[in-house]
Amino acid sequence: MKRSKYLLGASLISATLIAAACGGEGENNEGNTGNTDNGGNNADAQEENADADADADADADADTDGENAEEGNNTADEGGEPSEGGSVTYGYTAPFAGVMDWAFYEGADDSYPLTIFNQGTLYNVNSDNDFELEPMLASDWEWSDDNRTITFTLEEGVMWHNGEELTAEDFEFAYEVIGHPDYQGPRAYTVEGIEGFEAYNAGETEEFEGVNVVDDYTLEVTFNEVRANNLENLWSYPMAKAHLEGVDIAEMGEAEEIRQNPVGLGPFEVSNIVPGEQIEFTAFEDYWEGAPNLDEVTYRIVDGAQAGELLAQGEVDIIELEPSQAGPLEGNEDVTIETIEALSYGYLGFKLGEWNGEENVMNREKLQDKELRHAIAHAIDREGIVEEFSEGYGTVINAPESNIRWSYPDESTLNQYEFDIETSQQMLADAGYEDVNGDGYVEDPDGNELVLNLAAMDVPADIAEPRAQYILQTLQEAGLNAQLMDGQLYEFNLFYDLVEGDDENIDLFLGAWGLATADPDPSGLWRSDDLWNYTRWVNEESDELLTEGLSEEALDRDYRQEVYQEWFQLVNEELPMLPLNSPEDIYGINSNVGGVSVDVTSAAGDAHEWYVEEE
């Protein structure tokens, strides 16, 4: 395990950079929307507050000081044989909302039990094959010659927990619910590209024109136009029509059929729910991929500060850990530690303008000078942040993208913005920023006081304050009068209210985005008219490149990667935000539990393969 090389002390070491606001608009956005809800294998973009609270979504295999986590690995001791029966407890550290349907849930807190209970999408996304789509509920699919219509062939014999067989009508029903004018969930964008959406969503017709059920196992979907990520953005989860068709769509998210008595497709069905505290599951013997090994699984909410201790004591069997919790478990024969590179990134944002209700406007003068932003970048010790506050779990990056996805650019073509106080000071001087009054801080080129307010969240509690102060310290050493906004840290939701609302006092802000697995389209966060473009950066060339990245020509991945390479170079030069790191996620697993797959979203997938090792 990587150890700290710096001198800030063990009390300052902890988790990855905090994640972004939840939601679901945009198109395959870089965090909080798009394809792959935390725990599902596609269809909701890069979201979940990068874990809805403090961690970001995860991704490919990470090799850390000899410890290698691979998808599908068995975590029980070698030589152990899968046994039938027994139970496993999956721990999480924030109360769940209890929305047991993919179309309505909003946070990671619900995505993990949903993965256990209702795992099953049109296709699977595998980080081992560069996030290529693989058959799942759809055994095959085929595009029309004009690349506008896709025909899915569904697996036969897939059973819902209520004994009904999955058919194409269950997918049609899902699209009709999500596209309906009364739908109250956040995922209408996943069907808005389907032909006839506007008329159906406006209530002008009761038929969703672009959705056609050919027979029980064949579904056709026709899109309005050819786009490189039509399939990746398409909603891929069915809804149990026989269970839900009598429920008012406007009330469906709160209905008993979803909240108390849900029906899913997964290896375990719900047997008992203690709201916000615990969900108990029992084995579903008719699960389409084979009956699960275990009799029961419990999803239990625990105190995050005690996660490591509870794991060591056997109170939980699988749980995500903070870096500071993983260290004390090294050498514990009862625990296996798995690390995996996260599908997310942390960043320092520059507030350049405001949202006017329809588009972003770059109307804040303080940080308009690109050279000032470059100087700030050289005054941020990004390596030190990773080492001190994530115990080395993470990689410094120079593009707003996870470094494990195919779209990540060639680093040799990017400005590195290495930490160098003298370089930062020289760049400030060259740009006309000088200490006029001798107080140790530079004024702007017009001689006016320059104060930079940094907004930051209060989580993770053990490192939020020292991490923010560490950043402020190096900025001040460079001669920049950087201060903690209002002298305080902000609660997670309030922080994003301030950032999204463009609070007039914010100059710099610390955030992170969780990303979609299936598609790297960054447009939902970066277009001139995107609400989640929190820096409020407006750039015509950027908009053109983002559009080109989804064009018909971009169906060729090589061409698309060239477009994104050019876009990343533009962002790297203009620097509306400074990428900080692509982090790693850490899971602790009881050594007697096998069959656990740690992947880009969680360790909750493939629960039917979990087993308790025979003694």
mmCIF file of N, CA and C in Angstrom, residues 463-585:
data_model
loop_
_atom_site.group_PDB
_atom_site.id
_atom_site.type_symbol
_atom_site.label_atom_id
_atom_site.label_comp_id
_atom_site.label_asym_id
_atom_site.label_seq_id
_atom_site.Cartn_x
_atom_site.Cartn_y
_atom_site.Cartn_z
ATOM 1 N N ILE A 463 -10.542 15.122 6.641
ATOM 2 C CA ILE A 463 -9.531 15.769 5.795
ATOM 3 C C ILE A 463 -10.004 17.031 5.096
ATOM 4 N N ALA A 464 -11.291 17.329 5.135
ATOM 5 C CA ALA A 464 -11.812 18.454 4.355
ATOM 6 C C ALA A 464 -11.127 19.767 4.717
ATOM 7 N N GLU A 465 -11.021 20.054 5.996
ATOM 8 C CA GLU A 465 -10.417 21.307 6.438
ATOM 9 C C GLU A 465 -8.909 21.348 6.145
ATOM 10 N N PRO A 466 -8.120 20.348 6.567
ATOM 11 C CA PRO A 466 -6.675 20.421 6.292
ATOM 12 C C PRO A 466 -6.353 20.406 4.800
ATOM 13 N N ARG A 467 -7.154 19.716 3.993
ATOM 14 C CA ARG A 467 -6.905 19.705 2.554
ATOM 15 C C ARG A 467 -7.104 21.093 1.966
ATOM 16 N N ALA A 468 -8.199 21.746 2.357
ATOM 17 C CA ALA A 468 -8.455 23.098 1.874
ATOM 18 C C ALA A 468 -7.343 24.044 2.315
ATOM 19 N N GLN A 469 -6.903 23.907 3.561
ATOM 20 C CA GLN A 469 -5.838 24.781 4.067
ATOM 21 C C GLN A 469 -4.512 24.518 3.361
ATOM 22 N N TYR A 470 -4.272 23.278 3.004
ATOM 23 C CA TYR A 470 -3.055 22.928 2.273
ATOM 24 C C TYR A 470 -3.016 23.637 0.921
ATOM 25 N N ILE A 471 -4.155 23.652 0.243
ATOM 26 C CA ILE A 471 -4.250 24.345 -1.051
ATOM 27 C C ILE A 471 -4.070 25.847 -0.864
ATOM 28 N N LEU A 472 -4.719 26.401 0.146
ATOM 29 C CA LEU A 472 -4.596 27.837 0.401
ATOM 30 C C LEU A 472 -3.153 28.219 0.741
ATOM 31 N N GLN A 473 -2.486 27.343 1.484
ATOM 32 C CA GLN A 473 -1.116 27.637 1.907
ATOM 33 C C GLN A 473 -0.176 27.816 0.713
ATOM 34 N N THR A 474 -0.255 26.890 -0.270
ATOM 35 C CA THR A 474 0.658 27.003 -1.413
ATOM 36 C C THR A 474 0.284 28.165 -2.322
ATOM 37 N N LEU A 475 -0.993 28.480 -2.425
ATOM 38 C CA LEU A 475 -1.401 29.664 -3.187
ATOM 39 C C LEU A 475 -0.844 30.931 -2.531
ATOM 40 N N GLN A 476 -0.902 30.969 -1.225
ATOM 41 C CA GLN A 476 -0.380 32.137 -0.505
ATOM 42 C C GLN A 476 1.131 32.244 -0.640
ATOM 43 N N GLU A 477 1.813 31.100 -0.653
ATOM 44 C CA GLU A 477 3.260 31.120 -0.838
ATOM 45 C C GLU A 477 3.646 31.705 -2.194
ATOM 46 N N ALA A 478 2.765 31.527 -3.169
ATOM 47 C CA ALA A 478 3.021 32.080 -4.500
ATOM 48 C C ALA A 478 2.711 33.574 -4.560
ATOM 49 N N GLY A 479 2.112 34.106 -3.515
ATOM 50 C CA GLY A 479 1.795 35.529 -3.486
ATOM 51 C C GLY A 479 0.346 35.837 -3.783
ATOM 52 N N LEU A 480 -0.512 34.820 -3.749
ATOM 53 C CA LEU A 480 -1.939 35.020 -4.009
ATOM 54 C C LEU A 480 -2.695 35.035 -2.682
ATOM 55 N N ASN A 481 -3.501 36.050 -2.496
ATOM 56 C CA ASN A 481 -4.279 36.179 -1.265
ATOM 57 C C ASN A 481 -5.521 35.293 -1.371
ATOM 58 N N ALA A 482 -5.317 34.002 -1.126
ATOM 59 C CA ALA A 482 -6.392 33.024 -1.214
ATOM 60 C C ALA A 482 -6.931 32.743 0.178
ATOM 61 N N GLN A 483 -8.249 32.739 0.293
ATOM 62 C CA GLN A 483 -8.893 32.555 1.577
ATOM 63 C C GLN A 483 -10.025 31.554 1.459
ATOM 64 N N LEU A 484 -10.348 30.924 2.585
ATOM 65 C CA LEU A 484 -11.497 30.036 2.627
ATOM 66 C C LEU A 484 -12.759 30.891 2.645
ATOM 67 N N MET A 485 -13.630 30.655 1.713
ATOM 68 C CA MET A 485 -14.836 31.473 1.571
ATOM 69 C C MET A 485 -15.640 31.502 2.868
ATOM 70 N N ASP A 486 -15.877 32.705 3.371
ATOM 71 C CA ASP A 486 -16.600 32.931 4.621
ATOM 72 C C ASP A 486 -15.927 32.262 5.810
ATOM 73 N N GLY A 487 -14.677 31.834 5.627
ATOM 74 C CA GLY A 487 -13.947 31.215 6.720
ATOM 75 C C GLY A 487 -14.499 29.881 7.159
ATOM 76 N N GLN A 488 -15.221 29.169 6.268
ATOM 77 C CA GLN A 488 -15.850 27.919 6.678
ATOM 78 C C GLN A 488 -15.973 26.947 5.509
ATOM 79 N N LEU A 489 -16.228 25.697 5.859
ATOM 80 C CA LEU A 489 -16.574 24.684 4.871
ATOM 81 C C LEU A 489 -18.094 24.551 4.835
ATOM 82 N N TYR A 490 -18.602 24.036 3.721
ATOM 83 C CA TYR A 490 -20.049 23.963 3.542
ATOM 84 C C TYR A 490 -20.531 22.513 3.475
ATOM 85 N N GLU A 491 -21.707 22.294 4.041
ATOM 86 C CA GLU A 491 -22.370 21.001 3.925
ATOM 87 C C GLU A 491 -22.565 20.693 2.448
ATOM 88 N N PHE A 492 -22.511 19.397 2.119
ATOM 89 C CA PHE A 492 -22.488 18.940 0.732
ATOM 90 C C PHE A 492 -23.549 19.599 -0.140
ATOM 91 N N ASN A 493 -24.816 19.495 0.251
ATOM 92 C CA ASN A 493 -25.884 20.015 -0.584
ATOM 93 C C ASN A 493 -25.862 21.531 -0.662
ATOM 94 N N LEU A 494 -25.539 22.195 0.444
ATOM 95 C CA LEU A 494 -25.444 23.653 0.429
ATOM 96 C C LEU A 494 -24.307 24.098 -0.476
ATOM 97 N N PHE A 495 -23.202 23.373 -0.437
ATOM 98 C CA PHE A 495 -22.063 23.713 -1.292
ATOM 99 C C PHE A 495 -22.488 23.746 -2.759
ATOM 100 N N TYR A 496 -23.176 22.701 -3.203
ATOM 101 C CA TYR A 496 -23.563 22.666 -4.608
ATOM 102 C C TYR A 496 -24.686 23.632 -4.943
ATOM 103 N N ASP A 497 -25.498 23.985 -3.954
ATOM 104 C CA ASP A 497 -26.467 25.065 -4.170
ATOM 105 C C ASP A 497 -25.735 26.373 -4.458
ATOM 106 N N LEU A 498 -24.678 26.628 -3.711
ATOM 107 C CA LEU A 498 -23.905 27.855 -3.902
ATOM 108 C C LEU A 498 -23.170 27.852 -5.237
ATOM 109 N N VAL A 499 -22.579 26.701 -5.584
ATOM 110 C CA VAL A 499 -21.839 26.608 -6.835
ATOM 111 C C VAL A 499 -22.780 26.726 -8.029
ATOM 112 N N GLU A 500 -23.862 25.967 -8.003
ATOM 113 C CA GLU A 500 -24.806 26.009 -9.124
ATOM 114 C C GLU A 500 -25.496 27.365 -9.200
ATOM 115 N N GLY A 501 -25.708 27.999 -8.061
ATOM 116 C CA GLY A 501 -26.330 29.321 -8.027
ATOM 117 C C GLY A 501 -25.362 30.455 -8.279
ATOM 118 N N ASP A 502 -24.083 30.137 -8.523
ATOM 119 C CA ASP A 502 -23.065 31.148 -8.843
ATOM 120 C C ASP A 502 -22.979 32.227 -7.773
ATOM 121 N N ASP A 503 -22.881 31.784 -6.529
ATOM 122 C CA ASP A 503 -22.733 32.737 -5.434
ATOM 123 C C ASP A 503 -21.631 33.738 -5.759
ATOM 124 N N GLU A 504 -21.923 34.998 -5.550
ATOM 125 C CA GLU A 504 -21.011 36.068 -5.978
ATOM 126 C C GLU A 504 -19.664 36.039 -5.286
ATOM 127 N N ASN A 505 -19.560 35.327 -4.167
ATOM 128 C CA ASN A 505 -18.296 35.290 -3.428
ATOM 129 C C ASN A 505 -17.361 34.179 -3.894
ATOM 130 N N ILE A 506 -17.846 33.255 -4.713
ATOM 131 C CA ILE A 506 -17.016 32.123 -5.131
ATOM 132 C C ILE A 506 -16.075 32.536 -6.257
ATOM 133 N N ASP A 507 -14.797 32.298 -6.062
ATOM 134 C CA ASP A 507 -13.798 32.454 -7.127
ATOM 135 C C ASP A 507 -13.255 31.086 -7.550
ATOM 136 N N LEU A 508 -12.920 30.261 -6.564
ATOM 137 C CA LEU A 508 -12.405 28.912 -6.788
ATOM 138 C C LEU A 508 -13.292 27.938 -6.025
ATOM 139 N N PHE A 509 -13.441 26.708 -6.535
ATOM 140 C CA PHE A 509 -14.212 25.722 -5.789
ATOM 141 C C PHE A 509 -13.665 24.329 -6.063
ATOM 142 N N LEU A 510 -13.736 23.479 -5.042
ATOM 143 C CA LEU A 510 -13.269 22.104 -5.128
ATOM 144 C C LEU A 510 -14.452 21.183 -5.367
ATOM 145 N N GLY A 511 -14.371 20.348 -6.396
ATOM 146 C CA GLY A 511 -15.461 19.421 -6.674
ATOM 147 C C GLY A 511 -14.940 18.184 -7.359
ATOM 148 N N ALA A 512 -15.851 17.339 -7.784
ATOM 149 C CA ALA A 512 -15.487 16.124 -8.519
ATOM 150 C C ALA A 512 -16.694 15.657 -9.299
ATOM 151 N N TRP A 513 -16.429 14.901 -10.343
ATOM 152 C CA TRP A 513 -17.506 14.295 -11.124
ATOM 153 C C TRP A 513 -17.272 12.795 -11.232
ATOM 154 N N GLY A 514 -18.339 12.022 -11.038
ATOM 155 C CA GLY A 514 -18.327 10.620 -11.394
ATOM 156 C C GLY A 514 -18.733 10.519 -12.854
ATOM 157 N N LEU A 515 -18.235 9.523 -13.556
ATOM 158 C CA LEU A 515 -18.400 9.451 -15.005
ATOM 159 C C LEU A 515 -19.183 8.234 -15.451
ATOM 160 N N ALA A 516 -19.711 8.309 -16.675
ATOM 161 C CA ALA A 516 -20.392 7.159 -17.256
ATOM 162 C C ALA A 516 -19.365 6.146 -17.722
ATOM 163 N N THR A 517 -19.720 4.890 -17.653
ATOM 164 C CA THR A 517 -18.805 3.873 -18.153
ATOM 165 C C THR A 517 -18.938 3.689 -19.652
ATOM 166 N N ALA A 518 -20.165 3.729 -20.137
ATOM 167 C CA ALA A 518 -20.386 3.311 -21.516
ATOM 168 C C ALA A 518 -19.926 4.317 -22.551
ATOM 169 N N ASP A 519 -19.953 5.589 -22.246
ATOM 170 C CA ASP A 519 -19.638 6.584 -23.267
ATOM 171 C C ASP A 519 -18.968 7.799 -22.656
ATOM 172 N N PRO A 520 -17.962 8.351 -23.322
ATOM 173 C CA PRO A 520 -17.198 9.453 -22.745
ATOM 174 C C PRO A 520 -17.671 10.854 -23.139
ATOM 175 N N ASP A 521 -18.808 10.983 -23.796
ATOM 176 C CA ASP A 521 -19.290 12.291 -24.225
ATOM 177 C C ASP A 521 -19.326 13.276 -23.055
ATOM 178 N N PRO A 522 -18.531 14.343 -23.084
ATOM 179 C CA PRO A 522 -18.497 15.299 -21.978
ATOM 180 C C PRO A 522 -19.451 16.473 -22.143
ATOM 181 N N SER A 523 -20.297 16.441 -23.173
ATOM 182 C CA SER A 523 -21.043 17.648 -23.525
ATOM 183 C C SER A 523 -22.011 18.111 -22.453
ATOM 184 N N GLY A 524 -22.564 17.206 -21.663
ATOM 185 C CA GLY A 524 -23.528 17.638 -20.661
ATOM 186 C C GLY A 524 -22.965 18.532 -19.584
ATOM 187 N N LEU A 525 -21.653 18.593 -19.468
ATOM 188 C CA LEU A 525 -21.020 19.461 -18.466
ATOM 189 C C LEU A 525 -20.289 20.647 -19.082
ATOM 190 N N TRP A 526 -20.150 20.672 -20.390
ATOM 191 C CA TRP A 526 -19.198 21.618 -20.956
ATOM 192 C C TRP A 526 -19.738 22.517 -22.062
ATOM 193 N N ARG A 527 -20.940 22.274 -22.535
ATOM 194 C CA ARG A 527 -21.472 23.155 -23.563
ATOM 195 C C ARG A 527 -21.818 24.518 -22.982
ATOM 196 N N SER A 528 -21.903 25.502 -23.843
ATOM 197 C CA SER A 528 -22.191 26.862 -23.395
ATOM 198 C C SER A 528 -23.558 26.981 -22.738
ATOM 199 N N ASP A 529 -24.479 26.058 -23.082
ATOM 200 C CA ASP A 529 -25.820 26.139 -22.524
ATOM 201 C C ASP A 529 -26.108 25.021 -21.528
ATOM 202 N N ASP A 530 -25.062 24.435 -20.931
ATOM 203 C CA ASP A 530 -25.246 23.389 -19.930
ATOM 204 C C ASP A 530 -25.253 23.992 -18.527
ATOM 205 N N LEU A 531 -26.317 23.728 -17.775
ATOM 206 C CA LEU A 531 -26.397 24.218 -16.402
ATOM 207 C C LEU A 531 -25.248 23.691 -15.563
ATOM 208 N N TRP A 532 -24.853 22.423 -15.812
ATOM 209 C CA TRP A 532 -23.800 21.819 -14.994
ATOM 210 C C TRP A 532 -22.400 22.226 -15.434
ATOM 211 N N ASN A 533 -22.295 23.132 -16.368
ATOM 212 C CA ASN A 533 -21.014 23.741 -16.696
ATOM 213 C C ASN A 533 -20.742 24.775 -15.604
ATOM 214 N N TYR A 534 -20.310 24.272 -14.446
ATOM 215 C CA TYR A 534 -20.261 25.103 -13.247
ATOM 216 C C TYR A 534 -19.234 26.224 -13.311
ATOM 217 N N THR A 535 -18.214 26.083 -14.135
ATOM 218 C CA THR A 535 -17.249 27.179 -14.256
ATOM 219 C C THR A 535 -17.816 28.320 -15.087
ATOM 220 N N ARG A 536 -18.877 28.021 -15.880
ATOM 221 C CA ARG A 536 -19.535 28.974 -16.784
ATOM 222 C C ARG A 536 -18.610 29.374 -17.930
ATOM 223 N N TRP A 537 -17.798 28.418 -18.343
ATOM 224 C CA TRP A 537 -16.885 28.637 -19.474
ATOM 225 C C TRP A 537 -17.670 28.610 -20.776
ATOM 226 N N VAL A 538 -17.465 29.613 -21.603
ATOM 227 C CA VAL A 538 -18.126 29.708 -22.902
ATOM 228 C C VAL A 538 -17.048 29.783 -23.972
ATOM 229 N N ASN A 539 -17.072 28.818 -24.898
ATOM 230 C CA ASN A 539 -16.049 28.780 -25.931
ATOM 231 C C ASN A 539 -16.646 28.153 -27.190
ATOM 232 N N GLU A 540 -16.677 28.909 -28.270
ATOM 233 C CA GLU A 540 -17.303 28.452 -29.507
ATOM 234 C C GLU A 540 -16.599 27.226 -30.070
ATOM 235 N N GLU A 541 -15.275 27.210 -30.029
ATOM 236 C CA GLU A 541 -14.539 26.061 -30.544
ATOM 237 C C GLU A 541 -14.863 24.809 -29.753
ATOM 238 N N SER A 542 -15.005 24.947 -28.438
ATOM 239 C CA SER A 542 -15.364 23.816 -27.599
ATOM 240 C C SER A 542 -16.718 23.257 -28.005
ATOM 241 N N ASP A 543 -17.694 24.118 -28.186
ATOM 242 C CA ASP A 543 -19.031 23.674 -28.575
ATOM 243 C C ASP A 543 -18.997 22.923 -29.906
ATOM 244 N N GLU A 544 -18.214 23.426 -30.832
ATOM 245 C CA GLU A 544 -18.124 22.791 -32.152
ATOM 246 C C GLU A 544 -17.504 21.400 -32.045
ATOM 247 N N LEU A 545 -16.467 21.275 -31.235
ATOM 248 C CA LEU A 545 -15.810 19.976 -31.079
ATOM 249 C C LEU A 545 -16.720 18.973 -30.374
ATOM 250 N N LEU A 546 -17.471 19.418 -29.387
ATOM 251 C CA LEU A 546 -18.377 18.517 -28.681
ATOM 252 C C LEU A 546 -19.479 18.011 -29.611
ATOM 253 N N THR A 547 -19.952 18.891 -30.479
ATOM 254 C CA THR A 547 -20.952 18.475 -31.462
ATOM 255 C C THR A 547 -20.353 17.481 -32.446
ATOM 256 N N GLU A 548 -19.139 17.743 -32.881
ATOM 257 C CA GLU A 548 -18.475 16.857 -33.834
ATOM 258 C C GLU A 548 -18.209 15.487 -33.216
ATOM 259 N N GLY A 549 -17.974 15.452 -31.916
ATOM 260 C CA GLY A 549 -17.716 14.191 -31.232
ATOM 261 C C GLY A 549 -18.913 13.260 -31.196
ATOM 262 N N LEU A 550 -20.094 13.764 -31.553
ATOM 263 C CA LEU A 550 -21.296 12.944 -31.590
ATOM 264 C C LEU A 550 -21.834 12.767 -33.004
ATOM 265 N N SER A 551 -21.115 13.258 -33.979
ATOM 266 C CA SER A 551 -21.577 13.236 -35.362
ATOM 267 C C SER A 551 -21.573 11.820 -35.928
ATOM 268 N N GLU A 552 -22.177 11.675 -37.103
ATOM 269 C CA GLU A 552 -22.197 10.367 -37.749
ATOM 270 C C GLU A 552 -20.788 9.889 -38.058
ATOM 271 N N GLU A 553 -19.906 10.799 -38.418
ATOM 272 C CA GLU A 553 -18.523 10.430 -38.695
ATOM 273 C C GLU A 553 -17.848 9.871 -37.449
ATOM 274 N N ALA A 554 -18.326 10.324 -36.265
ATOM 275 C CA ALA A 554 -17.743 9.866 -34.998
ATOM 276 C C ALA A 554 -18.176 8.458 -34.629
ATOM 277 N N LEU A 555 -18.982 7.809 -35.472
ATOM 278 C CA LEU A 555 -19.242 6.384 -35.278
ATOM 279 C C LEU A 555 -17.945 5.589 -35.380
ATOM 280 N N ASP A 556 -16.981 6.158 -36.073
ATOM 281 C CA ASP A 556 -15.622 5.603 -36.127
ATOM 282 C C ASP A 556 -14.895 6.063 -34.865
ATOM 283 N N ARG A 557 -14.579 5.127 -33.983
ATOM 284 C CA ARG A 557 -13.979 5.517 -32.694
ATOM 285 C C ARG A 557 -12.655 6.251 -32.870
ATOM 286 N N ASP A 558 -11.846 5.852 -33.838
ATOM 287 C CA ASP A 558 -10.562 6.522 -34.046
ATOM 288 C C ASP A 558 -10.778 7.998 -34.359
ATOM 289 N N TYR A 559 -11.755 8.260 -35.209
ATOM 290 C CA TYR A 559 -12.059 9.665 -35.545
ATOM 291 C C TYR A 559 -12.560 10.395 -34.298
ATOM 292 N N ARG A 560 -13.435 9.735 -33.558
ATOM 293 C CA ARG A 560 -13.989 10.369 -32.364
ATOM 294 C C ARG A 560 -12.902 10.665 -31.341
ATOM 295 N N GLN A 561 -11.965 9.749 -31.205
ATOM 296 C CA GLN A 561 -10.893 9.980 -30.250
ATOM 297 C C GLN A 561 -10.026 11.167 -30.667
ATOM 298 N N GLU A 562 -9.825 11.340 -31.964
ATOM 299 C CA GLU A 562 -9.076 12.504 -32.451
ATOM 300 C C GLU A 562 -9.795 13.802 -32.090
ATOM 301 N N VAL A 563 -11.116 13.785 -32.229
ATOM 302 C CA VAL A 563 -11.900 14.975 -31.886
ATOM 303 C C VAL A 563 -11.768 15.284 -30.412
ATOM 304 N N TYR A 564 -11.888 14.260 -29.572
ATOM 305 C CA TYR A 564 -11.788 14.492 -28.133
ATOM 306 C C TYR A 564 -10.366 14.869 -27.720
ATOM 307 N N GLN A 565 -9.368 14.340 -28.418
ATOM 308 C CA GLN A 565 -7.988 14.740 -28.142
ATOM 309 C C GLN A 565 -7.843 16.249 -28.348
ATOM 310 N N GLU A 566 -8.392 16.736 -29.436
ATOM 311 C CA GLU A 566 -8.320 18.167 -29.725
ATOM 312 C C GLU A 566 -9.084 18.967 -28.675
ATOM 313 N N TRP A 567 -10.240 18.437 -28.251
ATOM 314 C CA TRP A 567 -11.017 19.145 -27.232
ATOM 315 C C TRP A 567 -10.278 19.189 -25.900
ATOM 316 N N PHE A 568 -9.671 18.085 -25.500
ATOM 317 C CA PHE A 568 -8.922 18.069 -24.246
ATOM 318 C C PHE A 568 -7.740 19.035 -24.291
ATOM 319 N N GLN A 569 -7.090 19.135 -25.432
ATOM 320 C CA GLN A 569 -5.978 20.080 -25.560
ATOM 321 C C GLN A 569 -6.470 21.514 -25.407
ATOM 322 N N LEU A 570 -7.642 21.804 -25.954
ATOM 323 C CA LEU A 570 -8.221 23.133 -25.816
ATOM 324 C C LEU A 570 -8.528 23.445 -24.356
ATOM 325 N N VAL A 571 -9.171 22.509 -23.660
ATOM 326 C CA VAL A 571 -9.491 22.716 -22.254
ATOM 327 C C VAL A 571 -8.222 22.860 -21.422
ATOM 328 N N ASN A 572 -7.232 22.060 -21.735
ATOM 329 C CA ASN A 572 -5.962 22.094 -21.013
ATOM 330 C C ASN A 572 -5.255 23.432 -21.172
ATOM 331 N N GLU A 573 -5.395 24.062 -22.317
ATOM 332 C CA GLU A 573 -4.761 25.357 -22.560
ATOM 333 C C GLU A 573 -5.583 26.498 -21.981
ATOM 334 N N GLU A 574 -6.885 26.484 -22.217
ATOM 335 C CA GLU A 574 -7.740 27.565 -21.719
ATOM 336 C C GLU A 574 -7.947 27.473 -20.217
ATOM 337 N N LEU A 575 -7.942 26.283 -19.693
ATOM 338 C CA LEU A 575 -7.957 25.979 -18.264
ATOM 339 C C LEU A 575 -9.115 26.646 -17.504
ATOM 340 N N PRO A 576 -10.357 26.323 -17.861
ATOM 341 C CA PRO A 576 -11.477 26.799 -17.055
ATOM 342 C C PRO A 576 -11.547 26.097 -15.699
ATOM 343 N N MET A 577 -10.882 24.969 -15.608
ATOM 344 C CA MET A 577 -10.738 24.258 -14.348
ATOM 345 C C MET A 577 -9.428 23.492 -14.383
ATOM 346 N N LEU A 578 -8.883 23.206 -13.206
ATOM 347 C CA LEU A 578 -7.643 22.443 -13.109
ATOM 348 C C LEU A 578 -7.970 21.033 -12.638
ATOM 349 N N PRO A 579 -7.834 20.013 -13.501
ATOM 350 C CA PRO A 579 -8.026 18.636 -13.027
ATOM 351 C C PRO A 579 -7.020 18.328 -11.928
ATOM 352 N N LEU A 580 -7.453 17.655 -10.899
ATOM 353 C CA LEU A 580 -6.570 17.333 -9.788
ATOM 354 C C LEU A 580 -6.109 15.883 -9.831
ATOM 355 N N ASN A 581 -7.054 14.954 -9.779
ATOM 356 C CA ASN A 581 -6.625 13.559 -9.805
ATOM 357 C C ASN A 581 -7.749 12.644 -10.247
ATOM 358 N N SER A 582 -7.347 11.512 -10.766
ATOM 359 C CA SER A 582 -8.250 10.395 -11.021
ATOM 360 C C SER A 582 -8.013 9.420 -9.869
ATOM 361 N N PRO A 583 -8.961 9.276 -8.954
ATOM 362 C CA PRO A 583 -8.713 8.548 -7.706
ATOM 363 C C PRO A 583 -8.862 7.048 -7.834
ATOM 364 N N GLU A 584 -8.681 6.369 -6.735
ATOM 365 C CA GLU A 584 -8.901 4.937 -6.637
ATOM 366 C C GLU A 584 -9.920 4.680 -5.535
ATOM 367 N N ASP A 585 -10.723 3.658 -5.728
ATOM 368 C CA ASP A 585 -11.662 3.236 -4.699
ATOM 369 C C ASP A 585 -11.108 2.002 -3.994
#
